[in-house]
PDB file of C-alpha atoms and ligand atoms in Angstrom:
ATOM      1  CA  UNK I   1     112.160 111.327 113.775  1.00  0.00           C
ATOM      2  CA  UNK I   2     111.770 113.967 111.136  1.00  0.00           C
ATOM      3  CA  UNK I   3     108.357 115.450 110.204  1.00  0.00           C
ATOM      4  CA  UNK I   4     107.652 116.741 106.724  1.00  0.00           C
ATOM      5  CA  UNK I   5     104.595 118.015 104.865  1.00  0.00           C
ATOM      6  CA  UNK I   6     103.870 118.480 101.155  1.00  0.00           C
ATOM      7  CA  UNK I   7     103.389 121.856  99.453  1.00  0.00           C
ATOM      8  CA  UNK I   8     100.961 121.870  96.538  1.00  0.00           C
ATOM      9  CA  UNK I   9      99.867 125.530  96.484  1.00  0.00           C
ATOM     10  CA  UNK I  10     102.066 127.549  94.106  1.00  0.00           C
ATOM     11  CA  UNK I  11     102.836 130.344  96.552  1.00  0.00           C
ATOM     12  CA  UNK I  12     105.969 131.486  98.428  1.00  0.00           C
ATOM     13  CA  UNK I  13     103.675 132.875 101.118  1.00  0.00           C
ATOM     14  CA  UNK I  14     101.907 129.611 101.931  1.00  0.00           C
ATOM     15  CA  UNK I  15     105.286 127.831 101.627  1.00  0.00           C
ATOM     16  CA  UNK I  16     106.694 130.161 104.283  1.00  0.00           C
ATOM     17  CA  UNK I  17     103.677 129.680 106.558  1.00  0.00           C
ATOM     18  CA  UNK I  18     104.013 125.897 106.376  1.00  0.00           C
ATOM     19  CA  UNK I  19     107.785 126.050 106.842  1.00  0.00           C
ATOM     20  CA  UNK I  20     107.253 128.065 110.039  1.00  0.00           C
ATOM     21  CA  UNK I  21     104.684 125.646 111.464  1.00  0.00           C
ATOM     22  CA  UNK I  22     106.950 123.160 113.218  1.00  0.00           C
ATOM     23  CA  UNK I  23     107.770 120.700 110.425  1.00  0.00           C
ATOM     24  CA  UNK I  24     111.444 119.767 110.138  1.00  0.00           C
ATOM     25  CA  UNK I  25     111.184 120.050 106.369  1.00  0.00           C
ATOM     26  CA  UNK I  26     108.677 120.698 103.606  1.00  0.00           C
ATOM     27  CA  UNK I  27     108.411 119.104 100.153  1.00  0.00           C
ATOM     28  CA  UNK I  28     107.526 121.216  97.139  1.00  0.00           C
ATOM     29  CA  UNK I  29     105.443 118.775  95.110  1.00  0.00           C
ATOM     30  CA  UNK I  30     106.184 119.327  91.417  1.00  0.00           C
ATOM     31  CA  UNK I  31     104.407 116.078  90.519  1.00  0.00           C
ATOM     32  CA  UNK I  32     100.860 116.672  91.745  1.00  0.00           C
ATOM     33  CA  UNK I  33     101.242 120.199  93.131  1.00  0.00           C
ATOM     34  CA  UNK I  34     100.327 123.201  91.004  1.00  0.00           C
ATOM     35  CA  UNK I  35     103.709 124.879  90.612  1.00  0.00           C
ATOM     36  CA  UNK I  36     106.112 125.057  87.671  1.00  0.00           C
ATOM     37  CA  UNK I  37     109.879 125.597  88.011  1.00  0.00           C
ATOM     38  CA  UNK I  38     109.577 129.363  88.550  1.00  0.00           C
ATOM     39  CA  UNK I  39     106.928 128.772  91.207  1.00  0.00           C
ATOM     40  CA  UNK I  40     109.090 126.169  92.939  1.00  0.00           C
ATOM     41  CA  UNK I  41     112.123 128.481  92.766  1.00  0.00           C
ATOM     42  CA  UNK I  42     110.261 131.329  94.516  1.00  0.00           C
ATOM     43  CA  UNK I  43     109.080 128.841  97.159  1.00  0.00           C
ATOM     44  CA  UNK I  44     112.652 127.619  97.742  1.00  0.00           C
ATOM     45  CA  UNK I  45     113.665 131.239  98.351  1.00  0.00           C
ATOM     46  CA  UNK I  46     110.798 131.778 100.814  1.00  0.00           C
ATOM     47  CA  UNK I  47     111.625 128.592 102.748  1.00  0.00           C
ATOM     48  CA  UNK I  48     115.312 129.577 103.031  1.00  0.00           C
ATOM     49  CA  UNK I  49     114.533 132.106 105.762  1.00  0.00           C
ATOM     50  CA  UNK I  50     112.793 129.506 107.950  1.00  0.00           C
ATOM     51  CA  UNK I  51     113.990 126.664 110.211  1.00  0.00           C
ATOM     52  CA  UNK I  52     112.663 124.015 107.775  1.00  0.00           C
ATOM     53  CA  UNK I  53     114.637 122.303 105.018  1.00  0.00           C
ATOM     54  CA  UNK I  54     113.218 122.366 101.490  1.00  0.00           C
ATOM     55  CA  UNK I  55     112.877 119.185  99.449  1.00  0.00           C
ATOM     56  CA  UNK I  56     111.356 118.832  95.982  1.00  0.00           C
ATOM     57  CA  UNK I  57     109.277 115.956  94.698  1.00  0.00           C
ATOM     58  CA  UNK I  58     110.121 115.769  90.997  1.00  0.00           C
ATOM     59  CA  UNK I  59     107.451 115.642  88.294  1.00  0.00           C
ATOM     60  CA  UNK I  60     109.148 112.450  87.004  1.00  0.00           C
ATOM     61  CA  UNK I  61     112.591 110.890  86.563  1.00  0.00           C
ATOM     62  CA  UNK I  62     114.039 113.629  84.345  1.00  0.00           C
ATOM     63  CA  UNK I  63     117.743 114.462  84.837  1.00  0.00           C
ATOM     64  CA  UNK I  64     117.251 117.989  83.447  1.00  0.00           C
ATOM     65  CA  UNK I  65     114.636 118.837  86.082  1.00  0.00           C
ATOM     66  CA  UNK I  66     116.612 117.067  88.838  1.00  0.00           C
ATOM     67  CA  UNK I  67     119.745 119.150  88.169  1.00  0.00           C
ATOM     68  CA  UNK I  68     117.700 122.346  87.782  1.00  0.00           C
ATOM     69  CA  UNK I  69     115.968 122.077  91.190  1.00  0.00           C
ATOM     70  CA  UNK I  70     119.217 121.038  92.914  1.00  0.00           C
ATOM     71  CA  UNK I  71     121.050 124.024  91.391  1.00  0.00           C
ATOM     72  CA  UNK I  72     118.138 126.167  92.637  1.00  0.00           C
ATOM     73  CA  UNK I  73     118.907 125.094  96.218  1.00  0.00           C
ATOM     74  CA  UNK I  74     116.784 122.051  97.109  1.00  0.00           C
ATOM     75  CA  UNK I  75     118.140 120.094 100.099  1.00  0.00           C
ATOM     76  CA  UNK I  76     116.880 116.858  98.634  1.00  0.00           C
ATOM     77  CA  UNK I  77     114.813 115.347  95.851  1.00  0.00           C
ATOM     78  CA  UNK I  78     112.165 112.639  95.839  1.00  0.00           C
ATOM     79  CA  UNK I  79     111.527 110.768  92.594  1.00  0.00           C
ATOM     80  CA  UNK I  80     108.116 109.192  91.806  1.00  0.00           C
ATOM     81  CA  UNK I  81     107.244 106.331  89.506  1.00  0.00           C
ATOM     82  CA  UNK I  82     110.461 104.300  89.557  1.00  0.00           C
ATOM     83  CA  UNK I  83     110.343 100.584  88.759  1.00  0.00           C
ATOM     84  CA  UNK I  84     113.819  99.214  88.184  1.00  0.00           C
ATOM     85  CA  UNK I  85     117.313  99.512  89.587  1.00  0.00           C
ATOM     86  CA  UNK I  86     118.414 101.021  86.273  1.00  0.00           C
ATOM     87  CA  UNK I  87     115.833 103.815  86.615  1.00  0.00           C
ATOM     88  CA  UNK I  88     117.077 104.452  90.158  1.00  0.00           C
ATOM     89  CA  UNK I  89     120.653 104.685  88.803  1.00  0.00           C
ATOM     90  CA  UNK I  90     119.486 107.351  86.327  1.00  0.00           C
ATOM     91  CA  UNK I  91     117.759 109.258  89.135  1.00  0.00           C
ATOM     92  CA  UNK I  92     120.490 109.079  91.769  1.00  0.00           C
ATOM     93  CA  UNK I  93     123.272 109.636  89.206  1.00  0.00           C
ATOM     94  CA  UNK I  94     121.679 112.967  88.244  1.00  0.00           C
ATOM     95  CA  UNK I  95     121.821 114.038  91.918  1.00  0.00           C
ATOM     96  CA  UNK I  96     125.524 113.204  92.403  1.00  0.00           C
ATOM     97  CA  UNK I  97     128.666 114.816  91.043  1.00  0.00           C
ATOM     98  CA  UNK I  98     131.305 112.523  89.518  1.00  0.00           C
ATOM     99  CA  UNK I  99     132.707 110.049  90.308  1.00  0.00           C
ATOM    100  CA  UNK I 100     129.481 108.935  92.048  1.00  0.00           C
ATOM    101  CA  UNK I 101     127.127 110.261  89.358  1.00  0.00           C
ATOM    102  CA  UNK I 102     126.883 112.523  86.329  1.00  0.00           C
ATOM    103  CA  UNK I 103     125.452 115.780  87.743  1.00  0.00           C
ATOM    104  CA  UNK I 104     126.676 118.763  85.756  1.00  0.00           C
ATOM    105  CA  UNK I 105     128.539 121.604  87.465  1.00  0.00           C
ATOM    106  CA  UNK I 106     126.592 124.858  87.949  1.00  0.00           C
ATOM    107  CA  UNK I 107     125.166 125.240  91.486  1.00  0.00           C
ATOM    108  CA  UNK I 108     124.048 128.788  90.769  1.00  0.00           C
ATOM    109  CA  UNK I 109     121.931 129.274  93.898  1.00  0.00           C
ATOM    110  CA  UNK I 110     122.900 126.129  95.828  1.00  0.00           C
ATOM    111  CA  UNK I 111     126.486 127.363  96.365  1.00  0.00           C
ATOM    112  CA  UNK I 112     125.111 130.685  97.647  1.00  0.00           C
ATOM    113  CA  UNK I 113     122.779 128.945 100.097  1.00  0.00           C
ATOM    114  CA  UNK I 114     124.977 126.037 101.214  1.00  0.00           C
ATOM    115  CA  UNK I 115     128.382 127.732 100.889  1.00  0.00           C
ATOM    116  CA  UNK I 116     131.525 127.515  98.732  1.00  0.00           C
ATOM    117  CA  UNK I 117     132.178 123.838  99.570  1.00  0.00           C
ATOM    118  CA  UNK I 118     128.814 122.802  98.140  1.00  0.00           C
ATOM    119  CA  UNK I 119     130.226 120.741  95.267  1.00  0.00           C
ATOM    120  CA  UNK I 120     132.564 118.849  97.607  1.00  0.00           C
ATOM    121  CA  UNK I 121     129.902 118.242 100.255  1.00  0.00           C
ATOM    122  CA  UNK I 122     126.658 117.851  98.333  1.00  0.00           C
ATOM    123  CA  UNK I 123     127.053 114.156  97.423  1.00  0.00           C
ATOM    124  CA  UNK I 124     126.890 113.408 101.168  1.00  0.00           C
ATOM    125  CA  UNK I 125     124.418 116.082 102.257  1.00  0.00           C
ATOM    126  CA  UNK I 126     121.737 116.285  99.552  1.00  0.00           C
ATOM    127  CA  UNK I 127     119.036 113.620  99.851  1.00  0.00           C
ATOM    128  CA  UNK I 128     118.139 111.454  96.857  1.00  0.00           C
ATOM    129  CA  UNK I 129     115.034 109.422  97.689  1.00  0.00           C
ATOM    130  CA  UNK I 130     113.495 107.024  95.144  1.00  0.00           C
ATOM    131  CA  UNK I 131     109.809 106.303  95.702  1.00  0.00           C
ATOM    132  CA  UNK I 132     108.456 102.789  96.127  1.00  0.00           C
ATOM    133  CA  UNK I 133     104.982 103.198  94.696  1.00  0.00           C
ATOM    134  CA  UNK I 134     104.507 100.462  92.109  1.00  0.00           C
ATOM    135  CA  UNK I 135     104.189  96.704  92.488  1.00  0.00           C
ATOM    136  CA  UNK I 136     107.357  96.349  90.368  1.00  0.00           C
ATOM    137  CA  UNK I 137     109.327  98.774  92.579  1.00  0.00           C
ATOM    138  CA  UNK I 138     108.151  96.832  95.635  1.00  0.00           C
ATOM    139  CA  UNK I 139     109.533  93.625  94.115  1.00  0.00           C
ATOM    140  CA  UNK I 140     112.883  95.290  93.431  1.00  0.00           C
ATOM    141  CA  UNK I 141     113.210  97.523  96.489  1.00  0.00           C
ATOM    142  CA  UNK I 142     116.242  95.820  98.060  1.00  0.00           C
ATOM    143  CA  UNK I 143     118.201  96.283  94.812  1.00  0.00           C
ATOM    144  CA  UNK I 144     117.607 100.073  94.913  1.00  0.00           C
ATOM    145  CA  UNK I 145     119.575 100.411  98.135  1.00  0.00           C
ATOM    146  CA  UNK I 146     122.948  99.528  96.715  1.00  0.00           C
ATOM    147  CA  UNK I 147     122.774 102.161  93.981  1.00  0.00           C
ATOM    148  CA  UNK I 148     125.775 104.397  94.808  1.00  0.00           C
ATOM    149  CA  UNK I 149     124.629 107.625  96.466  1.00  0.00           C
ATOM    150  CA  UNK I 150     121.043 106.626  97.256  1.00  0.00           C
ATOM    151  CA  UNK I 151     119.842 108.091 100.582  1.00  0.00           C
ATOM    152  CA  UNK I 152     116.954 105.753 101.373  1.00  0.00           C
ATOM    153  CA  UNK I 153     113.489 104.699 100.183  1.00  0.00           C
ATOM    154  CA  UNK I 154     110.216 106.641 100.171  1.00  0.00           C
ATOM    155  CA  UNK I 155     106.942 104.659 100.198  1.00  0.00           C
ATOM    156  CA  UNK I 156     103.964 106.173  98.360  1.00  0.00           C
ATOM    157  CA  UNK I 157     101.051 104.148  99.804  1.00  0.00           C
ATOM    158  CA  UNK I 158      98.443 105.622  97.444  1.00  0.00           C
ATOM    159  CA  UNK I 159     100.071 104.746  94.143  1.00  0.00           C
ATOM    160  CA  UNK I 160     101.262 101.483  95.646  1.00  0.00           C
ATOM    161  CA  UNK I 161      97.696 100.436  96.445  1.00  0.00           C
ATOM    162  CA  UNK I 162      96.511 101.521  92.966  1.00  0.00           C
ATOM    163  CA  UNK I 163      99.357  99.618  91.301  1.00  0.00           C
ATOM    164  CA  UNK I 164      98.693  96.504  93.408  1.00  0.00           C
ATOM    165  CA  UNK I 165      94.957  96.644  92.671  1.00  0.00           C
ATOM    166  CA  UNK I 166      94.011  96.962  96.353  1.00  0.00           C
ATOM    167  CA  UNK I 167      90.504  98.084  97.213  1.00  0.00           C
ATOM    168  CA  UNK I 168      91.408 100.482 100.044  1.00  0.00           C
ATOM    169  CA  UNK I 169      93.380 103.413  98.654  1.00  0.00           C
ATOM    170  CA  UNK I 170      96.537 104.290 100.597  1.00  0.00           C
ATOM    171  CA  UNK I 171      95.545 102.148 103.580  1.00  0.00           C
ATOM    172  CA  UNK I 172      98.747 101.340 105.465  1.00  0.00           C
ATOM    173  CA  UNK I 173      96.875  98.599 107.371  1.00  0.00           C
ATOM    174  CA  UNK I 174      96.275  96.588 104.201  1.00  0.00           C
ATOM    175  CA  UNK I 175      98.321  93.374 104.563  1.00  0.00           C
ATOM    176  CA  UNK I 176      99.989  93.883 101.147  1.00  0.00           C
ATOM    177  CA  UNK I 177     101.097  97.427 102.087  1.00  0.00           C
ATOM    178  CA  UNK I 178     102.195  96.176 105.516  1.00  0.00           C
ATOM    179  CA  UNK I 179     104.507  93.657 103.823  1.00  0.00           C
ATOM    180  CA  UNK I 180     106.160  96.459 101.817  1.00  0.00           C
ATOM    181  CA  UNK I 181     106.427  98.652 104.924  1.00  0.00           C
ATOM    182  CA  UNK I 182     108.212  95.919 106.865  1.00  0.00           C
ATOM    183  CA  UNK I 183     110.546  95.104 103.981  1.00  0.00           C
ATOM    184  CA  UNK I 184     111.470  98.782 103.536  1.00  0.00           C
ATOM    185  CA  UNK I 185     112.073  99.252 107.276  1.00  0.00           C
ATOM    186  CA  UNK I 186     114.185  96.108 107.437  1.00  0.00           C
ATOM    187  CA  UNK I 187     116.193  96.837 104.269  1.00  0.00           C
ATOM    188  CA  UNK I 188     116.866 100.464 105.260  1.00  0.00           C
ATOM    189  CA  UNK I 189     117.890  99.555 108.805  1.00  0.00           C
ATOM    190  CA  UNK I 190     120.253  96.878 107.475  1.00  0.00           C
ATOM    191  CA  UNK I 191     121.947  99.283 105.045  1.00  0.00           C
ATOM    192  CA  UNK I 192     121.810 102.356 107.299  1.00  0.00           C
ATOM    193  CA  UNK I 193     119.579 104.263 104.858  1.00  0.00           C
ATOM    194  CA  UNK I 194     116.532 106.450 105.490  1.00  0.00           C
ATOM    195  CA  UNK I 195     113.054 104.920 105.555  1.00  0.00           C
ATOM    196  CA  UNK I 196     110.481 107.522 104.516  1.00  0.00           C
ATOM    197  CA  UNK I 197     106.711 107.360 103.949  1.00  0.00           C
ATOM    198  CA  UNK I 198     103.734 109.610 103.203  1.00  0.00           C
ATOM    199  CA  UNK I 199     100.435 109.547 105.066  1.00  0.00           C
ATOM    200  CA  UNK I 200      97.400 111.778 104.711  1.00  0.00           C
ATOM    201  CA  UNK I 201      96.032 110.487 108.027  1.00  0.00           C
ATOM    202  CA  UNK I 202      97.456 111.846 111.317  1.00  0.00           C
ATOM    203  CA  UNK I 203      96.815 108.703 113.336  1.00  0.00           C
ATOM    204  CA  UNK I 204      98.518 106.594 110.661  1.00  0.00           C
ATOM    205  CA  UNK I 205     101.392 109.100 110.453  1.00  0.00           C
ATOM    206  CA  UNK I 206     102.011 108.752 114.198  1.00  0.00           C
ATOM    207  CA  UNK I 207     101.837 104.952 113.959  1.00  0.00           C
ATOM    208  CA  UNK I 208     104.411 105.014 111.158  1.00  0.00           C
ATOM    209  CA  UNK I 209     106.703 107.248 113.219  1.00  0.00           C
ATOM    210  CA  UNK I 210     106.419 104.784 116.121  1.00  0.00           C
ATOM    211  CA  UNK I 211     107.210 101.878 113.766  1.00  0.00           C
ATOM    212  CA  UNK I 212     110.638 103.353 113.095  1.00  0.00           C
ATOM    213  CA  UNK I 213     110.393 105.449 109.953  1.00  0.00           C
ATOM    214  CA  UNK I 214     113.092 108.140 109.874  1.00  0.00           C
ATOM    215  CA  UNK I 215     110.834 110.655 108.139  1.00  0.00           C
ATOM    216  CA  UNK I 216     107.054 110.788 107.860  1.00  0.00           C
ATOM    217  CA  UNK I 217     105.437 113.209 105.393  1.00  0.00           C
ATOM    218  CA  UNK I 218     102.049 114.130 106.774  1.00  0.00           C
ATOM    219  CA  UNK I 219      99.362 115.653 104.520  1.00  0.00           C
ATOM    220  CA  UNK I 220      99.741 118.831 102.475  1.00  0.00           C
ATOM    221  CA  UNK I 221      99.030 122.553 102.575  1.00  0.00           C
ATOM    222  CA  UNK I 222      95.843 122.028 100.490  1.00  0.00           C
ATOM    223  CA  UNK I 223      94.378 119.270 102.662  1.00  0.00           C
ATOM    224  CA  UNK I 224      95.283 120.983 105.949  1.00  0.00           C
ATOM    225  CA  UNK I 225      93.770 124.276 104.761  1.00  0.00           C
ATOM    226  CA  UNK I 226      90.590 122.566 103.666  1.00  0.00           C
ATOM    227  CA  UNK I 227      90.305 120.595 106.911  1.00  0.00           C
ATOM    228  CA  UNK I 228      90.743 123.773 108.984  1.00  0.00           C
ATOM    229  CA  UNK I 229      88.140 125.622 106.901  1.00  0.00           C
ATOM    230  CA  UNK I 230      85.667 122.745 107.084  1.00  0.00           C
ATOM    231  CA  UNK I 231      86.128 122.424 110.844  1.00  0.00           C
ATOM    232  CA  UNK I 232      84.518 125.844 111.348  1.00  0.00           C
ATOM    233  CA  UNK I 233      80.901 125.196 112.257  1.00  0.00           C
ATOM    234  CA  UNK I 234      79.292 128.147 110.503  1.00  0.00           C
ATOM    235  CA  UNK I 235      75.735 127.078 111.180  1.00  0.00           C
ATOM    236  CA  UNK I 236      75.890 126.975 114.987  1.00  0.00           C
TER     237      UNK I 236
HETATM  238  C1  3PY P 301     101.578 108.141  96.975  1.00  0.00           C
HETATM  239  O1  3PY P 301     101.152 107.673  98.041  1.00  0.00           O
HETATM  240  O2  3PY P 301     101.390 107.637  95.862  1.00  0.00           O
HETATM  241  C2  3PY P 301     102.355 109.356  97.012  1.00  0.00           C
HETATM  242  O3  3PY P 301     102.872 109.758  95.986  1.00  0.00           O
HETATM  243  C3  3PY P 301     102.472 110.063  98.321  1.00  0.00           C
HETATM  244  O4  3PY P 301     103.304 111.113  98.277  1.00  0.00           O
HETATM  245 MG1   MG P 302     102.363 108.766  94.242  1.00  0.00          MG
END
């Protein structure tokens, strides 16, 4: 089991702190986090000196951004908001060099970080994880797994509950979310792909790890910082 956390604070320093805190990897969140490309690039550099791998959650399914963050040295990318197999083909194709995909040559930092065989090895080593976070994606999830070069599936329980019109936001115990969880676990096990999920709740995160997810992304730098600050009882 692989533990990850999300980085939303646009700072190489907080990125380094989080990457030295015991997580197997960290995800620079360019969708809801506060960093632009230059901010993410500096964070990738800071994480390089730590034991943790650096993934990037993309702002959206944009091949230009995908290739840019991979060339900058991300070990994997997570794509939000996908609905159809065709959109997943666009996403995964941008992560893979031909013949698997259509990624353009130019690993300016990636070949420095991962070595001279990067282009040969990256199709196998770099993670490409489409998110399942809409009702439509949930319907189609099995079809995403035979897109050439896809590494697995990443459930976003918050958007999924919004998209499905559920009353409890991000609640993994909701029966509708449970159905998606079981289908993702089953489909990924059957195809030998990674099952990944996010949880802002530690008890839920541990439950998900016990259920058989390969990677659980627990909380973020912002929420953990705020929780630690709030836990100080200043009035006693
Ligand atoms: C969601 O739950 O919607 C997410 O994007 C979590 O990362
Ligand atoms: Mg989401």
